[in-house]
PDB file of C-alpha atoms in Angstrom:
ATOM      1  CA  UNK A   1     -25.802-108.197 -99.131  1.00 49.00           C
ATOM      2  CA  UNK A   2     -28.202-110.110 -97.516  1.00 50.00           C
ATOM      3  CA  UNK A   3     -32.166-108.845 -98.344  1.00 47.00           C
ATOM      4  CA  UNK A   4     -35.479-109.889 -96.614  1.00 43.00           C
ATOM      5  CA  UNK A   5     -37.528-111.800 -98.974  1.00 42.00           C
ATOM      6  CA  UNK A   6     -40.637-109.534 -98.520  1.00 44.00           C
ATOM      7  CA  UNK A   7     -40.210-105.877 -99.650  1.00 45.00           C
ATOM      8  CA  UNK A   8     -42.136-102.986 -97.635  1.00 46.00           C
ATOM      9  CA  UNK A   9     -42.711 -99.614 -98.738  1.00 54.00           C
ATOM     10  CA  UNK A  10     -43.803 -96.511 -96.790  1.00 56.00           C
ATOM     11  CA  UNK A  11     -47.352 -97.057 -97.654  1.00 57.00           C
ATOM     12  CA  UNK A  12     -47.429-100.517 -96.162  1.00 52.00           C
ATOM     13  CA  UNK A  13     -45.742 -99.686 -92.852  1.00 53.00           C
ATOM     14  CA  UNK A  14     -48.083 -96.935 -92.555  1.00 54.00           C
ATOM     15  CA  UNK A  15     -50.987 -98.949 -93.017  1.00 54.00           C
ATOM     16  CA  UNK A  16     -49.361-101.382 -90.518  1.00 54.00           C
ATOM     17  CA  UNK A  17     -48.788 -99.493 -87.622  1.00 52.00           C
ATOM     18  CA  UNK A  18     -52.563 -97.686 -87.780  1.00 55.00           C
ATOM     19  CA  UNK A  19     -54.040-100.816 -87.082  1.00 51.00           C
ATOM     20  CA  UNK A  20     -51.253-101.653 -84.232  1.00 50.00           C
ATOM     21  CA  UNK A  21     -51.347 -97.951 -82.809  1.00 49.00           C
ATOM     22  CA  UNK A  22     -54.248 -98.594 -80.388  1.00 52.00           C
ATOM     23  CA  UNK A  23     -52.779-102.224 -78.735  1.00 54.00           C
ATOM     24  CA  UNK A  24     -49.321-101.532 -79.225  1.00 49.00           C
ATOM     25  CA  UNK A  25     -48.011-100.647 -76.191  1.00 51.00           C
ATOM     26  CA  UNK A  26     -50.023-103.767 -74.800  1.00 47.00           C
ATOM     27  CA  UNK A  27     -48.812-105.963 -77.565  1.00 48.00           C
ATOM     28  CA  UNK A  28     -45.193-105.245 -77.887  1.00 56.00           C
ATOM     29  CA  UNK A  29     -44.010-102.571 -75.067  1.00 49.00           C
ATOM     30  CA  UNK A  30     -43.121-105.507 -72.756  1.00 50.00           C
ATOM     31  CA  UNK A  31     -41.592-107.612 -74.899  1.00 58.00           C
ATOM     32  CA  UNK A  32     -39.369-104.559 -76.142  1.00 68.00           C
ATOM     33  CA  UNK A  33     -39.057-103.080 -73.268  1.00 80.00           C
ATOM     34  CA  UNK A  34     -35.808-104.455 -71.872  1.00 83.00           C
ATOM     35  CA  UNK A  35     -34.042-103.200 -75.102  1.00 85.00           C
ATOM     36  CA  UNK A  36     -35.786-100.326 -75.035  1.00 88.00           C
ATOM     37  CA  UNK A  37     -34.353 -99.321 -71.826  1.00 90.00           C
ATOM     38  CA  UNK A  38     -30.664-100.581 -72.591  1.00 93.00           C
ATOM     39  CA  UNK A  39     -30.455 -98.617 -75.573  1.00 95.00           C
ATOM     40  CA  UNK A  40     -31.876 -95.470 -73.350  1.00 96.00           C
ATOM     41  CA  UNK A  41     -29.396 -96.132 -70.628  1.00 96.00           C
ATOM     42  CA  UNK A  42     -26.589 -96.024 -73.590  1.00 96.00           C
ATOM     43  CA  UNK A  43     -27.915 -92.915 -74.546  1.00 98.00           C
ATOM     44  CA  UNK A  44     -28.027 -91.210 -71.118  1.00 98.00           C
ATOM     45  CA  UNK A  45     -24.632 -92.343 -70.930  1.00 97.00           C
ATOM     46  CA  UNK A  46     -22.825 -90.593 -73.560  1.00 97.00           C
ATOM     47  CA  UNK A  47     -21.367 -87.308 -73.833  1.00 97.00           C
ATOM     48  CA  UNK A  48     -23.892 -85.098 -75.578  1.00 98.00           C
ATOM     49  CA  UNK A  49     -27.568 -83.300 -75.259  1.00 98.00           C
ATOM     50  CA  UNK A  50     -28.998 -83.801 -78.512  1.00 98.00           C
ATOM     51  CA  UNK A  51     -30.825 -86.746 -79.360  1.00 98.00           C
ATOM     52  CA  UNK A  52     -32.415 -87.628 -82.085  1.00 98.00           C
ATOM     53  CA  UNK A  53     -35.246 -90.967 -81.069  1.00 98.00           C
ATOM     54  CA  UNK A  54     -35.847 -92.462 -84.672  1.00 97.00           C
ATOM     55  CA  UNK A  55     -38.957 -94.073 -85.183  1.00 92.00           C
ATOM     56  CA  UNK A  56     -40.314 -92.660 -81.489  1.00 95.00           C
ATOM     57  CA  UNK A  57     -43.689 -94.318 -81.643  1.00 90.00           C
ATOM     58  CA  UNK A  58     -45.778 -94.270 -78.623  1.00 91.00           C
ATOM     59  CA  UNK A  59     -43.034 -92.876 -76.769  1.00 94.00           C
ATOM     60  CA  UNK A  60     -42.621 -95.108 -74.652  1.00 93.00           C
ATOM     61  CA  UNK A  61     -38.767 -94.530 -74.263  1.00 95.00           C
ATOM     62  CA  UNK A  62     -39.349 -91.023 -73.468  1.00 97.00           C
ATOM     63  CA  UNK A  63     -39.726 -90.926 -69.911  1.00 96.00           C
ATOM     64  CA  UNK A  64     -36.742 -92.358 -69.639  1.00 96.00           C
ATOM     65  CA  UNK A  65     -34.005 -90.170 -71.014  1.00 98.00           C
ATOM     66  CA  UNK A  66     -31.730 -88.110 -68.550  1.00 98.00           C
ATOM     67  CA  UNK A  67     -33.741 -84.491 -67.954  1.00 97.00           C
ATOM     68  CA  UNK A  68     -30.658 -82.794 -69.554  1.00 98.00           C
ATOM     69  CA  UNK A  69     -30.897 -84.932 -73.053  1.00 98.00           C
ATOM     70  CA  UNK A  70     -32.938 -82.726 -75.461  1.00 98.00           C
ATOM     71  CA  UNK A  71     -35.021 -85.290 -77.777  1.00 98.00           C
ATOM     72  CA  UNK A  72     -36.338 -85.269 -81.072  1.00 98.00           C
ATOM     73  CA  UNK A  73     -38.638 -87.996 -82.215  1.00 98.00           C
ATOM     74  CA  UNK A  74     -39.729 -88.998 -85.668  1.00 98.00           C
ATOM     75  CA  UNK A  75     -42.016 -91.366 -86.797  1.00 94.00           C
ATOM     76  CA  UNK A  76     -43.663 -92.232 -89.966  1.00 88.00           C
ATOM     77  CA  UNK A  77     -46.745 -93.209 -88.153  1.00 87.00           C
ATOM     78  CA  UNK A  78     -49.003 -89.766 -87.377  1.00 89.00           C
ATOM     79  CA  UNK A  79     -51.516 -92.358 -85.091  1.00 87.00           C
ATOM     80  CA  UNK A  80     -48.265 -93.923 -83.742  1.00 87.00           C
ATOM     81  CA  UNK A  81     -46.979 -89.910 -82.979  1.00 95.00           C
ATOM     82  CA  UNK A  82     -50.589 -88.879 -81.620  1.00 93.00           C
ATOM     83  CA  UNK A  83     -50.390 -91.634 -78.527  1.00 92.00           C
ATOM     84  CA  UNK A  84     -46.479 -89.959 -78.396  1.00 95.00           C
ATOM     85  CA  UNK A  85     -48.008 -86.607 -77.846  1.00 97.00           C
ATOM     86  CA  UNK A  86     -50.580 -87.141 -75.384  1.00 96.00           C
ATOM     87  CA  UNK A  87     -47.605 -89.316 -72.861  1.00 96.00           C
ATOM     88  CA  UNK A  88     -45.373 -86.440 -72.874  1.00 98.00           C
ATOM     89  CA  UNK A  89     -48.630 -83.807 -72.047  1.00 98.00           C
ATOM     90  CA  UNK A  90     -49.451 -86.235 -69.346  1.00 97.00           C
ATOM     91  CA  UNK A  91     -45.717 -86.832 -67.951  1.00 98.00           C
ATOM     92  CA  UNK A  92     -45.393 -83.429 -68.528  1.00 98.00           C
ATOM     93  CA  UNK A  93     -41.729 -84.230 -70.356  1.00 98.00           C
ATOM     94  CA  UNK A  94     -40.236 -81.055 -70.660  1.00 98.00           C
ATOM     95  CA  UNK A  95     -37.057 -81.870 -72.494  1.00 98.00           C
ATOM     96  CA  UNK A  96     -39.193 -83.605 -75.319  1.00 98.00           C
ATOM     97  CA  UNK A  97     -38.604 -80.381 -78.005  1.00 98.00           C
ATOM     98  CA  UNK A  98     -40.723 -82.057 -81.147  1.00 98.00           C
ATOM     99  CA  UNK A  99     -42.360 -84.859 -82.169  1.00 98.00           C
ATOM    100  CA  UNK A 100     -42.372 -84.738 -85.999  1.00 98.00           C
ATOM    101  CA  UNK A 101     -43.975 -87.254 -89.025  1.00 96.00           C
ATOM    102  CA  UNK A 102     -40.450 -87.636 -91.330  1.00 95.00           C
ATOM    103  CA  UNK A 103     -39.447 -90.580 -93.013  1.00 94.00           C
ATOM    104  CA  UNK A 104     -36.094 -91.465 -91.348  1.00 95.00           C
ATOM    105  CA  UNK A 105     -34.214 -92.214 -94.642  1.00 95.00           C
ATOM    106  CA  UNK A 106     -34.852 -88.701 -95.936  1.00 96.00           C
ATOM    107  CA  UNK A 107     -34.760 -86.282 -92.997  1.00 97.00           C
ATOM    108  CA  UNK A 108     -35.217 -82.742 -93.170  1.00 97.00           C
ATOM    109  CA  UNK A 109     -32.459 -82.146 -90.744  1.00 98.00           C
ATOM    110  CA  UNK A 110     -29.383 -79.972 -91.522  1.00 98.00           C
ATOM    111  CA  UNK A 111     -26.184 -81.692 -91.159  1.00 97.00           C
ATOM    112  CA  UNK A 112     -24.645 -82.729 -87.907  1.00 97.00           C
ATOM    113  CA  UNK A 113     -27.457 -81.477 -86.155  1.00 98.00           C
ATOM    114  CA  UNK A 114     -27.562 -84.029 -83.153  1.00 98.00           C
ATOM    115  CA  UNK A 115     -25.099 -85.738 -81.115  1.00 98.00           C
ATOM    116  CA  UNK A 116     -26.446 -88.927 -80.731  1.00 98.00           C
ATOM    117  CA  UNK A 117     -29.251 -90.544 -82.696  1.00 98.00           C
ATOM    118  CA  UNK A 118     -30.635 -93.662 -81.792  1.00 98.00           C
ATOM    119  CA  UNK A 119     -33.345 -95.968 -83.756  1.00 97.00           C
ATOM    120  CA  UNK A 120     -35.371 -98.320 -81.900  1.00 91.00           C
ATOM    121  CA  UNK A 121     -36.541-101.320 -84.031  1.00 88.00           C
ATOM    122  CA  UNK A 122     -36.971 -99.160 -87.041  1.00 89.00           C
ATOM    123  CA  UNK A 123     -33.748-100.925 -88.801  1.00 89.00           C
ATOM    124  CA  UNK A 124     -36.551-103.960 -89.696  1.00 83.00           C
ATOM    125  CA  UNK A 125     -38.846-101.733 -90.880  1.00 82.00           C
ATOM    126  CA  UNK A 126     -37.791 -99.140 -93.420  1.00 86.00           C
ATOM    127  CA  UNK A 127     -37.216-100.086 -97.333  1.00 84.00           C
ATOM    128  CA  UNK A 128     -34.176 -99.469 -97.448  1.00 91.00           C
ATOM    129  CA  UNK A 129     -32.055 -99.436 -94.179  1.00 91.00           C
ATOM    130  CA  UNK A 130     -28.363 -98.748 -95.632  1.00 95.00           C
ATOM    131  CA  UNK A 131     -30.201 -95.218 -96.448  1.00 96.00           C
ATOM    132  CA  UNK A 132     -31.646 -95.096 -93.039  1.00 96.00           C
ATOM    133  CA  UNK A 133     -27.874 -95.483 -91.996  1.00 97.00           C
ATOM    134  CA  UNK A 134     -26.316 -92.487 -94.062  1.00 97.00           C
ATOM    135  CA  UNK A 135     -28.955 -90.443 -93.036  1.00 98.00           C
ATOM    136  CA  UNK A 136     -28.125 -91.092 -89.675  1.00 98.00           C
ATOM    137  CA  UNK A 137     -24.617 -90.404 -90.592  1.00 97.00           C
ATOM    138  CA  UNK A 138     -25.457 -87.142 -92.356  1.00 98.00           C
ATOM    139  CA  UNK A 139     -27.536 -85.837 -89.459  1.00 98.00           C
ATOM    140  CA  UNK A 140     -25.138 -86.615 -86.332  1.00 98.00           C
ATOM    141  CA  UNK A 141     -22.048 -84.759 -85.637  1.00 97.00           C
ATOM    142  CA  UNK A 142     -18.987 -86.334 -86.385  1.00 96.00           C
ATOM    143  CA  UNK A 143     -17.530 -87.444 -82.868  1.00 96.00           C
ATOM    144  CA  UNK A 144     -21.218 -88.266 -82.060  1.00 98.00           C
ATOM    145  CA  UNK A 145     -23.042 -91.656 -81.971  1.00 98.00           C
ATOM    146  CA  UNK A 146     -25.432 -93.988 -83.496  1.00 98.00           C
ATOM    147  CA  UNK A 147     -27.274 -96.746 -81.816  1.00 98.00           C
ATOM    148  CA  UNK A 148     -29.710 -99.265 -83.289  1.00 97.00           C
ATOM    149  CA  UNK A 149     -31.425-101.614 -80.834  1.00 92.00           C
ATOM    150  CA  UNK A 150     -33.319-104.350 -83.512  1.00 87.00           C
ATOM    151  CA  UNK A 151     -34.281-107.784 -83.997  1.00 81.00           C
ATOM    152  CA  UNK A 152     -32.077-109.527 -86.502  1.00 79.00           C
ATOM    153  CA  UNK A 153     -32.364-112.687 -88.089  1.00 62.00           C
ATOM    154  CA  UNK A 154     -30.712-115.999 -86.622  1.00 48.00           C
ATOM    155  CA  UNK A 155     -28.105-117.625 -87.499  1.00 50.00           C
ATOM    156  CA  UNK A 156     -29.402-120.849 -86.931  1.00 43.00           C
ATOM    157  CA  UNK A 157     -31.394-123.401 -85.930  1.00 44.00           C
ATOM    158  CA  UNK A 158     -35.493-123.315 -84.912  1.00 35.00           C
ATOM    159  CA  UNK A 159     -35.516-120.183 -84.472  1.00 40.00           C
ATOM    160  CA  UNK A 160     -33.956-119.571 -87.914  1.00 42.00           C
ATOM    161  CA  UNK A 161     -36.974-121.668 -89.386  1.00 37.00           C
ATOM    162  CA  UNK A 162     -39.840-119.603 -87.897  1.00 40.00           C
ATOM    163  CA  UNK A 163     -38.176-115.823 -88.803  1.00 44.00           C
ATOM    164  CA  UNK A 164     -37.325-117.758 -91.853  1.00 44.00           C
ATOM    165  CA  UNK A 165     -41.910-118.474 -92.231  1.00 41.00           C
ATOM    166  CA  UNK A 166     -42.655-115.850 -90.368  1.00 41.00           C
ATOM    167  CA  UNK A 167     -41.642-113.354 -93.421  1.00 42.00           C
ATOM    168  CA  UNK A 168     -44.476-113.887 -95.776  1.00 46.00           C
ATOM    169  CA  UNK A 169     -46.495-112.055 -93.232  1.00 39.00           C
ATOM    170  CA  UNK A 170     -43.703-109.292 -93.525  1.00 42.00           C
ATOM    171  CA  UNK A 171     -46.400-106.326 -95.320  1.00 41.00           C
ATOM    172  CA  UNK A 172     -49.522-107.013 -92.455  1.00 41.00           C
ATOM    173  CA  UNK A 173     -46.994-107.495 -89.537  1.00 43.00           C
ATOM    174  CA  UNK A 174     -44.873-104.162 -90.796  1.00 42.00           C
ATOM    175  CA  UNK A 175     -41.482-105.400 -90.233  1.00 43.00           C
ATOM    176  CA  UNK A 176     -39.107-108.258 -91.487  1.00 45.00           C
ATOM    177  CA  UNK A 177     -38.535-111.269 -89.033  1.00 52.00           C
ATOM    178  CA  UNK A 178     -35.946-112.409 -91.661  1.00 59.00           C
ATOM    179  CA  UNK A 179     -33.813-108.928 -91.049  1.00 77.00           C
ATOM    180  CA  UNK A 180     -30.098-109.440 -90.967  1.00 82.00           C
ATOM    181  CA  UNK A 181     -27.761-107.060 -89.368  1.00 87.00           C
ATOM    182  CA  UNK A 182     -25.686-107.291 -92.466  1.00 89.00           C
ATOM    183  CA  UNK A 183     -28.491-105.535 -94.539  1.00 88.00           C
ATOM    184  CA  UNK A 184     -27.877-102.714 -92.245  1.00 94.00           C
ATOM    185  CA  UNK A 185     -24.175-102.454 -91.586  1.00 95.00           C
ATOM    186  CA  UNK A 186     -21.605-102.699 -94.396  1.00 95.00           C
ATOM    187  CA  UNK A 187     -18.519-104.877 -93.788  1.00 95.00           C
ATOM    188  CA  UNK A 188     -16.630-101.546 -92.482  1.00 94.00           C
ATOM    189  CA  UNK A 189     -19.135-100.453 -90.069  1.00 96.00           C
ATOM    190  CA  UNK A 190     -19.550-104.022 -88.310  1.00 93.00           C
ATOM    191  CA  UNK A 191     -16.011-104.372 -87.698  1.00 95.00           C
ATOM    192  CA  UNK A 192     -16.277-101.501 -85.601  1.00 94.00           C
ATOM    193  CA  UNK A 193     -19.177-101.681 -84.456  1.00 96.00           C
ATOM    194  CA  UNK A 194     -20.507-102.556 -80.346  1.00 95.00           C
ATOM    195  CA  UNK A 195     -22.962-105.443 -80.599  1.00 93.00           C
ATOM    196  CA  UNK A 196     -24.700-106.966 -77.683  1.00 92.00           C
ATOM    197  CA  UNK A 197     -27.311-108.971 -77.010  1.00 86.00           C
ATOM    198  CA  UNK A 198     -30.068-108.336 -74.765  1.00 85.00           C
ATOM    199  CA  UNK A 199     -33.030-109.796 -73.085  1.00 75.00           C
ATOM    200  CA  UNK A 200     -35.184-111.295 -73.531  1.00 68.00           C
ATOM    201  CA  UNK A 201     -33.491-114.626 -74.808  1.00 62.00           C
ATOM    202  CA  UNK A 202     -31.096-112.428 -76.693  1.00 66.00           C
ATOM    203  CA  UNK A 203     -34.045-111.715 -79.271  1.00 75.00           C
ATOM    204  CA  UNK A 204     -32.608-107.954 -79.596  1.00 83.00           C
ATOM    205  CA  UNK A 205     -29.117-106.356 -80.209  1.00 87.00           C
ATOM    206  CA  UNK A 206     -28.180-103.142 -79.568  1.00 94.00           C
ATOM    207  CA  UNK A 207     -25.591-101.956 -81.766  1.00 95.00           C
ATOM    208  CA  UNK A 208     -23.146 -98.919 -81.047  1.00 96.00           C
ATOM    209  CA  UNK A 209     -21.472 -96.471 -83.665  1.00 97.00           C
ATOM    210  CA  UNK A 210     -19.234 -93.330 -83.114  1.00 96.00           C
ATOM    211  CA  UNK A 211     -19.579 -91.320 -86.473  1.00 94.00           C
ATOM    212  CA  UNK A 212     -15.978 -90.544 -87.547  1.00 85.00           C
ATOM    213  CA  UNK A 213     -14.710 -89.851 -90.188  1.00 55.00           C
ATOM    214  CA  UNK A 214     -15.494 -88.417 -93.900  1.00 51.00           C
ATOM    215  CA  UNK A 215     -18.940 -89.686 -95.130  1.00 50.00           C
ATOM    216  CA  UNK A 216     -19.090 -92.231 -97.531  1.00 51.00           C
ATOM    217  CA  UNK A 217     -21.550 -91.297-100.258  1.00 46.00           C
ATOM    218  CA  UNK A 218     -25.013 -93.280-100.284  1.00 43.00           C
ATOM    219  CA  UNK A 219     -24.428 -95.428-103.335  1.00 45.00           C
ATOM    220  CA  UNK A 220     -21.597 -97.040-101.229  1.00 45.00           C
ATOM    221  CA  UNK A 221     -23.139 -97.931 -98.662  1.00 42.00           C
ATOM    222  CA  UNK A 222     -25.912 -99.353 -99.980  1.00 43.00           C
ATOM    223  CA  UNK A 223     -24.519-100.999-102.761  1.00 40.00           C
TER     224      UNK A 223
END
């Protein structure tokens, strides 16, 4: 399975995203924003109320779910989840129900307690994200959905070089450029998976998943 060269751990991702809490809706919400709102759109188009936003942020994607979509964000950031709180008291988002600091590859969700859940360029950013993957499994309904909308790593070319330098500064930037979507979806899963690319340049995916089936245990999948 393909691995990023430059490990990050919960400590350094927190550290990370304090010092890009106050800018980063400057820095990075236009950039993001187109996949941002395609993975949105894919929410408010599927069958299902509860949704589970996994690594939430700012909120930024929060005015833009369907009224009748009940979210739940998480974050492991508590400055990232402060800016979150004060957009939905300003918007006045009613159908936000909680905004909660949770690391998304050990929830304290019961089982099958959403019907979608959808991660927003968290897959990059998390230790391990084969856990972050059966967690989502464990926590949506079967029948129910997973989407990922992430940066992975090229398959060629310049752009291949620079993710490929970019990585030593994996720990200060708090993500991997060097992320590929095979170090998130066993062989199994990206057969059946939806992958598209979207703007800009195609520099996200957003990847679909309908949970069926029995769950495999977590040392499969991230063996």
């Amino acid at each position: 399975m393909p691995t990023p060269r430059t490990a990050l751990d919960a400590e350094a991702v927190k550290a990370a995203y304090r010092r890009w809490a106050g800018v980063y809706d400057t820095l990075f919400g236009g950039v993001s924003a187109f996949g941002r709102k395609r993975a949105v759109a894919a929410v408010n188009a599927l069958p299902g109320t509860s949704v589970l936003e996994v690594g939430v942020g700012t909120g930024l994607a929060l005015p833009h779910y369907r009224s009748d979509k009940r979210i739940t964000g998480i974050d492991l950031s508590g400055d990232m989840l402060d800016r979150a709180r004060q957009r939905v008291a300003r918007l006045n988002l009613r159908n936000v129900d909680a905004l909660l600091e949770m690391d998304a590859e050990e929830t304290r969700f019961a089982d099958a307690s959403f019907d979608i859940a959808v991660a927003m360029f968290v897959a990059s950013v998390v230790p391990h994200p084969r856990r972050l993957l059966c967690e989502l499994k464990r926590v949506v309904r079967p029948g129910g959905h997973i989407l990922f909308v992430n940066h992975f790593l090229a398959t060629g070319g310049v752009r291949l070089a620079v993710e490929r330098g970019m990585a030593r500064a994996s720990r200060s930037l708090g993500w991997h450029p060097d992320f590929a979507i095979e170090s998130l979806l066993p062989p199994a899963d990206l057969a059946q998976a939806t992958i598209r690319p979207v703007p800009p340049a195609g520099l996200f995916t957003l990847v679909s998943l309908r949970r069926d089936g029995e769950m495999q245990p977590v040392e499969a999948l991230v063996a």
